[in-house]
CSV table of C-alpha atoms in Angstrom, one decimal:
chain,number,residue,atom,x,y,z
A,1,MET,CA,-17.5,-18.4,23.7
A,2,SER,CA,-20.0,-18.8,21.1
A,3,ASP,CA,-20.5,-21.8,19.3
A,4,THR,CA,-17.7,-22.8,16.8
A,5,PRO,CA,-18.7,-24.4,13.7
A,6,THR,CA,-16.6,-27.6,12.3
A,7,LEU,CA,-13.4,-26.2,11.5
A,8,PRO,CA,-9.8,-27.9,10.0
A,9,ALA,CA,-7.5,-28.6,12.6
A,10,THR,CA,-4.2,-26.6,10.7
A,11,SER,CA,-4.4,-23.8,8.4
A,12,ARG,CA,-1.7,-23.1,5.8
A,13,GLU,CA,0.6,-20.1,6.4
A,14,TRP,CA,3.8,-18.4,4.8
A,15,GLN,CA,6.9,-18.8,7.4
A,16,LEU,CA,10.3,-16.8,6.4
A,17,LEU,CA,13.1,-19.3,6.7
A,18,SER,CA,16.0,-16.5,6.3
A,19,ARG,CA,16.7,-13.5,5.4
A,20,PRO,CA,16.7,-12.3,1.9
A,21,VAL,CA,20.4,-10.9,0.6
A,22,GLY,CA,19.2,-8.5,-2.9
A,23,TRP,CA,16.2,-10.2,-4.6
A,24,PRO,CA,13.8,-12.0,-2.3
A,25,LYS,CA,14.1,-16.0,-3.6
A,26,PRO,CA,11.9,-19.2,-3.1
A,27,GLU,CA,14.2,-21.1,-0.9
A,28,ASP,CA,13.9,-17.7,1.9
A,29,PHE,CA,10.6,-18.6,2.3
A,30,ALA,CA,7.9,-21.9,2.8
A,31,LEU,CA,4.4,-22.2,3.0
A,32,VAL,CA,3.3,-24.9,5.9
A,33,GLU,CA,0.7,-26.3,8.0
A,34,ALA,CA,0.0,-24.9,11.1
A,35,GLU,CA,-2.2,-25.9,14.0
A,36,ILE,CA,-5.6,-23.7,14.4
A,37,ARG,CA,-5.5,-21.8,17.6
A,38,GLN,CA,-9.2,-21.4,19.5
A,39,PRO,CA,-9.3,-17.9,20.6
A,40,GLY,CA,-8.8,-17.2,24.4
A,41,PRO,CA,-10.1,-14.3,26.5
A,42,GLY,CA,-10.6,-11.3,24.1
A,43,GLU,CA,-9.3,-13.0,20.8
A,44,VAL,CA,-11.1,-13.6,17.7
A,45,LEU,CA,-10.6,-16.4,15.1
A,46,VAL,CA,-11.1,-15.2,11.6
A,47,ARG,CA,-11.3,-17.1,8.2
A,48,ASN,CA,-9.4,-14.9,5.9
A,49,GLN,CA,-10.8,-14.2,2.5
A,50,TYR,CA,-8.7,-11.3,1.2
A,51,LEU,CA,-4.9,-10.9,1.7
A,52,SER,CA,-2.7,-8.0,1.3
A,53,VAL,CA,0.8,-8.0,0.1
A,54,ASP,CA,2.7,-4.5,-0.1
A,55,PRO,CA,6.4,-3.4,-0.7
A,56,TYR,CA,6.9,-2.4,2.6
A,57,MET,CA,7.2,-6.1,3.8
A,58,ARG,CA,10.7,-6.1,1.9
A,59,GLY,CA,11.9,-4.4,4.5
A,60,ARG,CA,10.4,-6.3,7.4
A,61,MET,CA,12.1,-9.4,6.0
A,62,SER,CA,15.5,-7.9,6.7
A,63,ALA,CA,17.2,-7.7,10.2
A,64,ALA,CA,17.9,-4.1,9.8
A,65,LYS,CA,16.3,-1.6,12.2
A,66,SER,CA,13.5,-0.2,11.0
A,67,TYR,CA,9.8,1.5,12.1
A,68,VAL,CA,8.7,-1.7,12.4
A,69,ALA,CA,9.4,-5.1,13.8
A,70,PRO,CA,11.0,-7.2,11.2
A,71,PHE,CA,9.8,-11.1,10.8
A,72,GLU,CA,10.9,-13.4,13.1
A,73,LEU,CA,12.7,-16.8,11.2
A,74,GLY,CA,10.5,-19.8,11.5
A,75,LYS,CA,7.4,-17.8,12.5
A,76,ALA,CA,4.2,-17.0,10.3
A,77,MET,CA,4.5,-13.6,8.8
A,78,GLN,CA,2.1,-10.7,9.2
A,79,GLY,CA,-0.1,-8.3,6.9
A,80,GLY,CA,-3.3,-6.9,6.5
A,81,ALA,CA,-6.0,-9.3,5.9
A,82,VAL,CA,-10.2,-9.5,6.0
A,83,GLY,CA,-12.0,-12.1,6.8
A,84,GLU,CA,-15.0,-13.2,8.5
A,85,VAL,CA,-14.8,-14.2,12.5
A,86,VAL,CA,-15.9,-18.1,13.1
A,87,ALA,CA,-15.3,-18.2,16.9
A,88,SER,CA,-15.1,-15.0,19.2
A,89,ALA,CA,-14.0,-14.8,22.5
A,90,ALA,CA,-14.1,-11.4,22.6
A,91,GLU,CA,-17.2,-8.8,23.9
A,92,GLY,CA,-18.5,-6.6,20.9
A,93,ILE,CA,-17.6,-9.1,17.9
A,94,ALA,CA,-19.5,-12.0,16.9
A,95,PRO,CA,-19.0,-15.1,14.3
A,96,GLY,CA,-20.7,-13.8,10.9
A,97,ASP,CA,-18.8,-10.3,11.6
A,98,HIS,CA,-16.2,-9.0,9.0
A,99,VAL,CA,-13.3,-7.7,10.4
A,100,LEU,CA,-10.0,-6.0,9.4
A,101,HIS,CA,-6.8,-7.2,10.8
A,102,PHE,CA,-3.0,-8.1,10.2
A,103,GLY,CA,-2.8,-11.6,10.7
A,104,GLY,CA,-2.2,-12.0,7.2
A,105,TRP,CA,0.1,-14.7,5.4
A,106,ARG,CA,-2.4,-17.8,6.8
A,107,GLU,CA,-5.4,-19.1,6.3
A,108,TYR,CA,-6.7,-18.5,9.5
A,109,ALA,CA,-5.9,-16.3,12.0
A,110,THR,CA,-6.2,-16.0,15.7
A,111,VAL,CA,-5.9,-12.4,16.5
A,112,ASP,CA,-6.3,-9.9,19.8
A,113,ALA,CA,-10.0,-8.3,19.3
A,114,LYS,CA,-8.4,-4.8,20.1
A,115,GLN,CA,-6.5,-5.5,16.9
A,116,ALA,CA,-9.1,-5.9,14.5
A,117,VAL,CA,-11.8,-3.5,13.1
A,118,LYS,CA,-15.1,-4.4,12.1
A,119,VAL,CA,-15.8,-3.6,8.3
A,120,ASP,CA,-19.5,-3.7,6.6
A,121,PRO,CA,-19.2,-5.9,3.5
A,122,GLU,CA,-22.5,-4.1,2.4
A,123,ALA,CA,-20.9,-0.9,2.5
A,124,ALA,CA,-18.4,-1.8,-0.1
A,125,PRO,CA,-16.5,-4.9,-1.5
A,126,LEU,CA,-14.8,-6.7,1.5
A,127,SER,CA,-11.2,-6.1,-0.6
A,128,THR,CA,-11.4,-2.3,-1.0
A,129,TYR,CA,-10.6,-2.5,3.0
A,130,LEU,CA,-7.5,-3.5,2.0
A,131,GLY,CA,-6.9,-1.0,-0.5
A,132,ALA,CA,-9.0,2.0,-1.4
A,133,LEU,CA,-10.8,2.0,1.9
A,134,GLY,CA,-7.6,0.6,3.6
A,135,MET,CA,-4.7,1.5,5.1
A,136,THR,CA,-3.2,2.1,1.5
A,137,GLY,CA,-6.1,4.7,0.5
A,138,LEU,CA,-5.6,6.5,4.1
A,139,THR,CA,-1.5,6.6,3.1
A,140,ALA,CA,-2.9,8.7,-0.1
A,141,TYR,CA,-5.0,10.9,1.9
A,142,ALA,CA,-3.2,11.6,4.9
A,143,GLY,CA,0.2,12.0,2.4
A,144,LEU,CA,-0.9,14.1,0.2
A,145,LEU,CA,-3.5,16.6,2.2
A,146,ARG,CA,-1.5,16.7,5.8
A,147,VAL,CA,2.2,15.7,5.1
A,148,ALA,CA,2.3,17.7,1.6
A,149,ASP,CA,-0.1,20.2,2.1
A,150,PHE,CA,-2.1,20.1,-0.8
A,151,LYS,CA,-4.1,23.1,-2.0
A,152,GLU,CA,-6.5,23.6,-4.5
A,153,GLY,CA,-4.7,24.9,-7.6
A,154,ASP,CA,-1.4,23.1,-6.7
A,155,SER,CA,0.0,21.1,-9.3
A,156,VAL,CA,1.1,17.4,-8.3
A,157,PHE,CA,3.4,14.8,-9.5
A,158,VAL,CA,2.8,11.5,-8.7
A,159,SER,CA,5.3,8.7,-9.2
A,160,GLY,CA,4.5,4.9,-9.2
A,161,ALA,CA,1.1,5.7,-10.1
A,162,ALA,CA,-1.0,3.2,-11.3
A,163,GLY,CA,-0.1,1.5,-8.1
A,164,ALA,CA,-3.1,1.0,-4.9
A,165,VAL,CA,-1.3,4.6,-3.4
A,166,GLY,CA,-0.5,6.3,-6.3
A,167,SER,CA,-3.3,6.1,-8.1
A,168,GLN,CA,-5.9,7.1,-5.0
A,169,VAL,CA,-2.9,10.2,-4.6
A,170,GLY,CA,-4.0,11.5,-8.4
A,171,GLN,CA,-7.6,11.0,-8.2
A,172,ILE,CA,-8.0,12.8,-4.7
A,173,ALA,CA,-5.8,16.1,-5.8
A,174,ARG,CA,-8.0,16.0,-9.1
A,175,LEU,CA,-11.0,16.0,-7.0
A,176,LYS,CA,-9.6,18.3,-4.6
A,177,GLY,CA,-8.9,20.7,-7.6
A,178,ALA,CA,-5.0,20.3,-8.9
A,179,SER,CA,-4.5,22.2,-11.9
A,180,ARG,CA,-2.5,19.6,-13.3
A,181,VAL,CA,-2.2,16.4,-12.4
A,182,ILE,CA,1.2,14.2,-13.7
A,183,GLY,CA,1.8,10.1,-13.0
A,184,SER,CA,4.5,8.2,-13.8
A,185,ALA,CA,4.4,4.0,-14.5
A,186,GLY,CA,6.1,1.6,-15.7
A,187,SER,CA,4.6,0.7,-19.0
A,188,ASP,CA,2.4,2.2,-21.7
A,189,GLU,CA,-0.6,0.4,-21.1
A,190,LYS,CA,-0.3,1.6,-17.1
A,191,VAL,CA,0.1,5.2,-18.7
A,192,LYS,CA,-3.3,5.2,-21.0
A,193,LEU,CA,-4.6,4.2,-18.0
A,194,LEU,CA,-3.9,7.2,-15.7
A,195,VAL,CA,-5.0,9.5,-18.3
A,196,GLU,CA,-8.0,8.0,-19.7
A,197,GLU,CA,-9.5,6.0,-16.3
A,198,TYR,CA,-8.4,7.9,-13.5
A,199,GLY,CA,-8.2,11.3,-15.0
A,200,PHE,CA,-4.6,12.2,-15.0
A,201,ASP,CA,-4.0,15.5,-16.9
A,202,ALA,CA,-0.7,13.6,-18.4
A,203,ALA,CA,1.5,10.8,-17.9
A,204,PHE,CA,4.8,8.9,-19.2
A,205,ASN,CA,6.7,5.7,-19.1
A,206,TYR,CA,9.9,6.2,-17.1
A,207,LYS,CA,11.4,3.1,-19.1
A,208,ASN,CA,10.9,5.5,-22.1
A,209,GLY,CA,13.5,8.0,-21.4
A,210,PRO,CA,15.2,10.1,-18.5
A,211,VAL,CA,12.8,11.0,-15.8
A,212,GLY,CA,13.6,14.8,-15.5
A,213,GLU,CA,13.1,15.3,-19.3
A,214,GLN,CA,9.6,13.3,-19.2
A,215,LEU,CA,8.8,15.1,-16.4
A,216,ARG,CA,9.5,18.9,-17.4
A,217,ALA,CA,7.5,18.1,-20.6
A,218,ALA,CA,4.8,16.6,-18.7
A,219,ALA,CA,4.4,19.8,-16.4
A,220,PRO,CA,6.4,22.4,-18.1
A,221,ASP,CA,5.3,25.0,-15.3
A,222,GLY,CA,6.7,23.0,-13.0
A,223,VAL,CA,5.4,21.1,-9.8
A,224,ASP,CA,4.1,22.2,-6.4
A,225,VAL,CA,3.6,18.4,-4.8
A,226,TYR,CA,5.4,15.5,-5.6
A,227,PHE,CA,4.2,12.2,-3.8
A,228,ASP,CA,7.1,9.8,-4.2
A,229,ASN,CA,6.6,5.9,-4.1
A,230,VAL,CA,9.6,5.3,-6.1
A,231,GLY,CA,12.7,7.2,-5.1
A,232,GLY,CA,16.0,7.6,-7.2
A,233,ASP,CA,15.4,9.1,-10.4
A,234,HIS,CA,11.8,9.9,-9.7
A,235,LEU,CA,13.1,11.9,-6.6
A,236,GLU,CA,16.0,14.2,-8.4
A,237,ALA,CA,13.6,14.7,-11.2
A,238,ALA,CA,10.6,16.0,-9.1
A,239,VAL,CA,13.7,18.2,-7.1
A,240,GLY,CA,14.5,19.9,-10.5
A,241,SER,CA,11.1,20.8,-11.4
A,242,LEU,CA,9.7,21.8,-7.9
A,243,ASN,CA,8.2,25.4,-7.4
A,244,ARG,CA,8.8,28.0,-4.8
A,245,GLY,CA,7.4,26.4,-2.0
A,246,GLY,CA,7.1,23.3,-3.1
A,247,ARG,CA,6.8,20.0,-0.8
A,248,ILE,CA,7.8,16.6,-1.5
A,249,ALA,CA,6.0,13.7,0.5
A,250,VAL,CA,8.1,10.5,0.7
A,251,CYS,CA,6.1,7.5,1.1
A,252,GLY,CA,8.3,4.8,-0.3
A,253,MET,CA,11.6,4.0,-2.7
A,254,ILE,CA,10.2,1.3,-4.0
A,255,SER,CA,13.8,1.6,-6.6
A,256,VAL,CA,16.0,1.0,-4.0
A,257,TYR,CA,14.4,-2.0,-1.5
A,258,ASN,CA,16.4,-4.5,-2.6
A,259,SER,CA,19.7,-3.2,-3.0
A,260,THR,CA,22.7,-4.5,-1.3
A,261,GLU,CA,24.8,-1.4,-1.2
A,262,PRO,CA,24.0,2.1,-0.2
A,263,VAL,CA,22.2,4.4,-3.1
A,264,PRO,CA,23.4,7.9,-3.7
A,265,GLY,CA,20.6,10.4,-3.2
A,266,PRO,CA,19.6,13.2,-5.4
A,267,LYS,CA,22.5,15.3,-6.7
A,268,ASN,CA,20.8,18.8,-6.6
A,269,LEU,CA,19.4,19.0,-3.6
A,270,ALA,CA,20.9,22.4,-3.2
A,271,ARG,CA,17.9,23.4,-5.2
A,272,LEU,CA,15.7,23.4,-2.3
A,273,ILE,CA,17.2,25.9,-0.9
A,274,GLN,CA,16.0,28.5,-3.8
A,275,THR,CA,13.0,27.0,-4.0
A,276,ARG,CA,12.5,27.0,-0.7
A,277,GLY,CA,11.3,23.3,-0.7
A,278,ARG,CA,10.7,20.6,1.8
A,279,ILE,CA,10.9,16.8,2.2
A,280,GLU,CA,9.1,15.2,4.8
A,281,GLY,CA,9.0,11.2,5.2
A,282,PHE,CA,6.0,9.5,6.4
A,283,LEU,CA,4.2,6.6,8.1
A,284,VAL,CA,1.0,5.8,8.0
A,285,GLY,CA,0.5,4.6,11.4
A,286,ASP,CA,1.2,8.2,12.6
A,287,HIS,CA,-2.0,9.6,10.7
A,288,TYR,CA,-4.6,7.2,12.0
A,289,ASP,CA,-6.5,10.0,13.8
A,290,LEU,CA,-7.7,11.0,10.3
A,291,GLN,CA,-9.1,7.8,9.6
A,292,PRO,CA,-13.0,8.6,10.3
A,293,GLN,CA,-12.6,11.7,8.2
A,294,PHE,CA,-10.7,9.5,5.3
A,295,VAL,CA,-13.5,6.7,5.4
A,296,GLN,CA,-16.4,9.4,5.3
A,297,GLU,CA,-15.0,11.4,2.4
A,298,VAL,CA,-13.5,8.9,0.6
A,299,GLY,CA,-16.1,6.1,0.9
A,300,ALA,CA,-18.1,8.2,-0.6
A,301,TRP,CA,-15.9,8.8,-3.6
A,302,VAL,CA,-16.1,5.1,-4.1
A,303,ARG,CA,-19.6,4.5,-4.0
A,304,SER,CA,-20.7,7.3,-5.9
A,305,GLY,CA,-17.9,6.0,-8.5
A,306,GLU,CA,-16.0,9.2,-8.5
A,307,LEU,CA,-13.3,7.6,-7.2
A,308,LYS,CA,-12.1,4.5,-9.3
A,309,TYR,CA,-9.7,1.8,-7.7
A,310,ALA,CA,-8.0,-1.2,-9.4
A,311,GLU,CA,-7.2,-4.5,-8.0
A,312,THR,CA,-5.2,-7.1,-9.5
A,313,VAL,CA,-6.4,-10.6,-7.9
A,314,VAL,CA,-4.5,-13.7,-7.1
A,315,GLU,CA,-5.8,-16.7,-6.4
A,316,GLY,CA,-4.8,-19.1,-3.4
A,317,ILE,CA,-2.6,-19.3,-0.4
A,318,GLU,CA,-0.2,-21.1,-2.2
A,319,ASN,CA,0.1,-17.7,-4.6
A,320,ASN,CA,0.9,-15.4,-1.9
A,321,LEU,CA,4.6,-15.2,-2.2
A,322,GLU,CA,4.5,-15.2,-6.1
A,323,ALA,CA,1.7,-12.3,-5.5
A,324,PHE,CA,4.4,-10.4,-3.2
A,325,LEU,CA,7.0,-10.8,-5.6
A,326,GLY,CA,5.1,-8.9,-8.6
A,327,VAL,CA,4.5,-6.3,-6.3
A,328,LEU,CA,8.3,-5.8,-6.1
A,329,ARG,CA,8.3,-6.1,-9.8
A,330,GLY,CA,5.3,-4.0,-10.4
A,331,ASP,CA,3.3,-6.5,-12.3
A,332,ASN,CA,0.2,-5.3,-10.4
A,333,THR,CA,-2.0,-2.7,-11.4
A,334,GLY,CA,-3.9,-0.6,-8.2
A,335,LYS,CA,-3.8,-3.1,-5.5
A,336,MET,CA,-2.6,-6.3,-5.2
A,337,ILE,CA,-4.5,-8.4,-3.2
A,338,VAL,CA,-4.8,-12.4,-2.8
A,339,LYS,CA,-8.7,-13.9,-2.7
A,340,LEU,CA,-8.7,-17.2,-0.5
């Protein structure tokens, strides 16, 4: 094992104490001190520098059967993180290297080196590997280009468009030759950002009126692709505006994540028959084969400034929970990041 620098004996980590019903409450969680475990064979010890909080984590707080195992009660939660290796017992990763891994929600993490990916802080800021060049960006890339089968000239509607995924979907569509890019967001400030900063052709505040009416005004010729981050009235509006052969990629449905009762689906799904439309849900984990192509293409756009990204940065592990709740409220513009 490599020489280990002087480290604290303990690290702070967030644990789930009880499974939230409806909106998560602070008493469902605890920030606790835990012993730092030195790496065993094939493991590395990482001092986390940036942590990710994402809407999907709400699902992991429930015991309901899902595509990913729920968080265990009384144990550290998990999430994307990037940091510096401070001790290594694994070949190919040395102290001083920076890695992306899923031992988030804590200050130090001992992780299997096979589950860690080396990243280059010289090529792009470390935080971007959690957002624009990380799982968030790959979600946008795969969902738009593969799942929704985007084609040059398509008209694209994105909900939650000022969020980390949505803002990237709209920009990739624009860079790939969309005829029109429309976004929805939850404030007039975010709407302005979408048009002036990210190059959307039109955007609207979904709180200012019925989504269906606002979408028809923003996309009078209909939409060919809808990238869904919200569900609910946004999905119904998109089905109503879908052109013949239109495709809907369902990435998330943040509008229903805290619902305690089943939420009715769109009332107009029969319209898919006449439009020959298609709705497909997806998980980024099924599309990691696109990672090299994604990093090469999107990395170049990030470096050239053609693709812009926003981060909402919250400082301190003690504020990790509040940052997560902020994502559910829509407080963030772009990727919500916790800086340690």
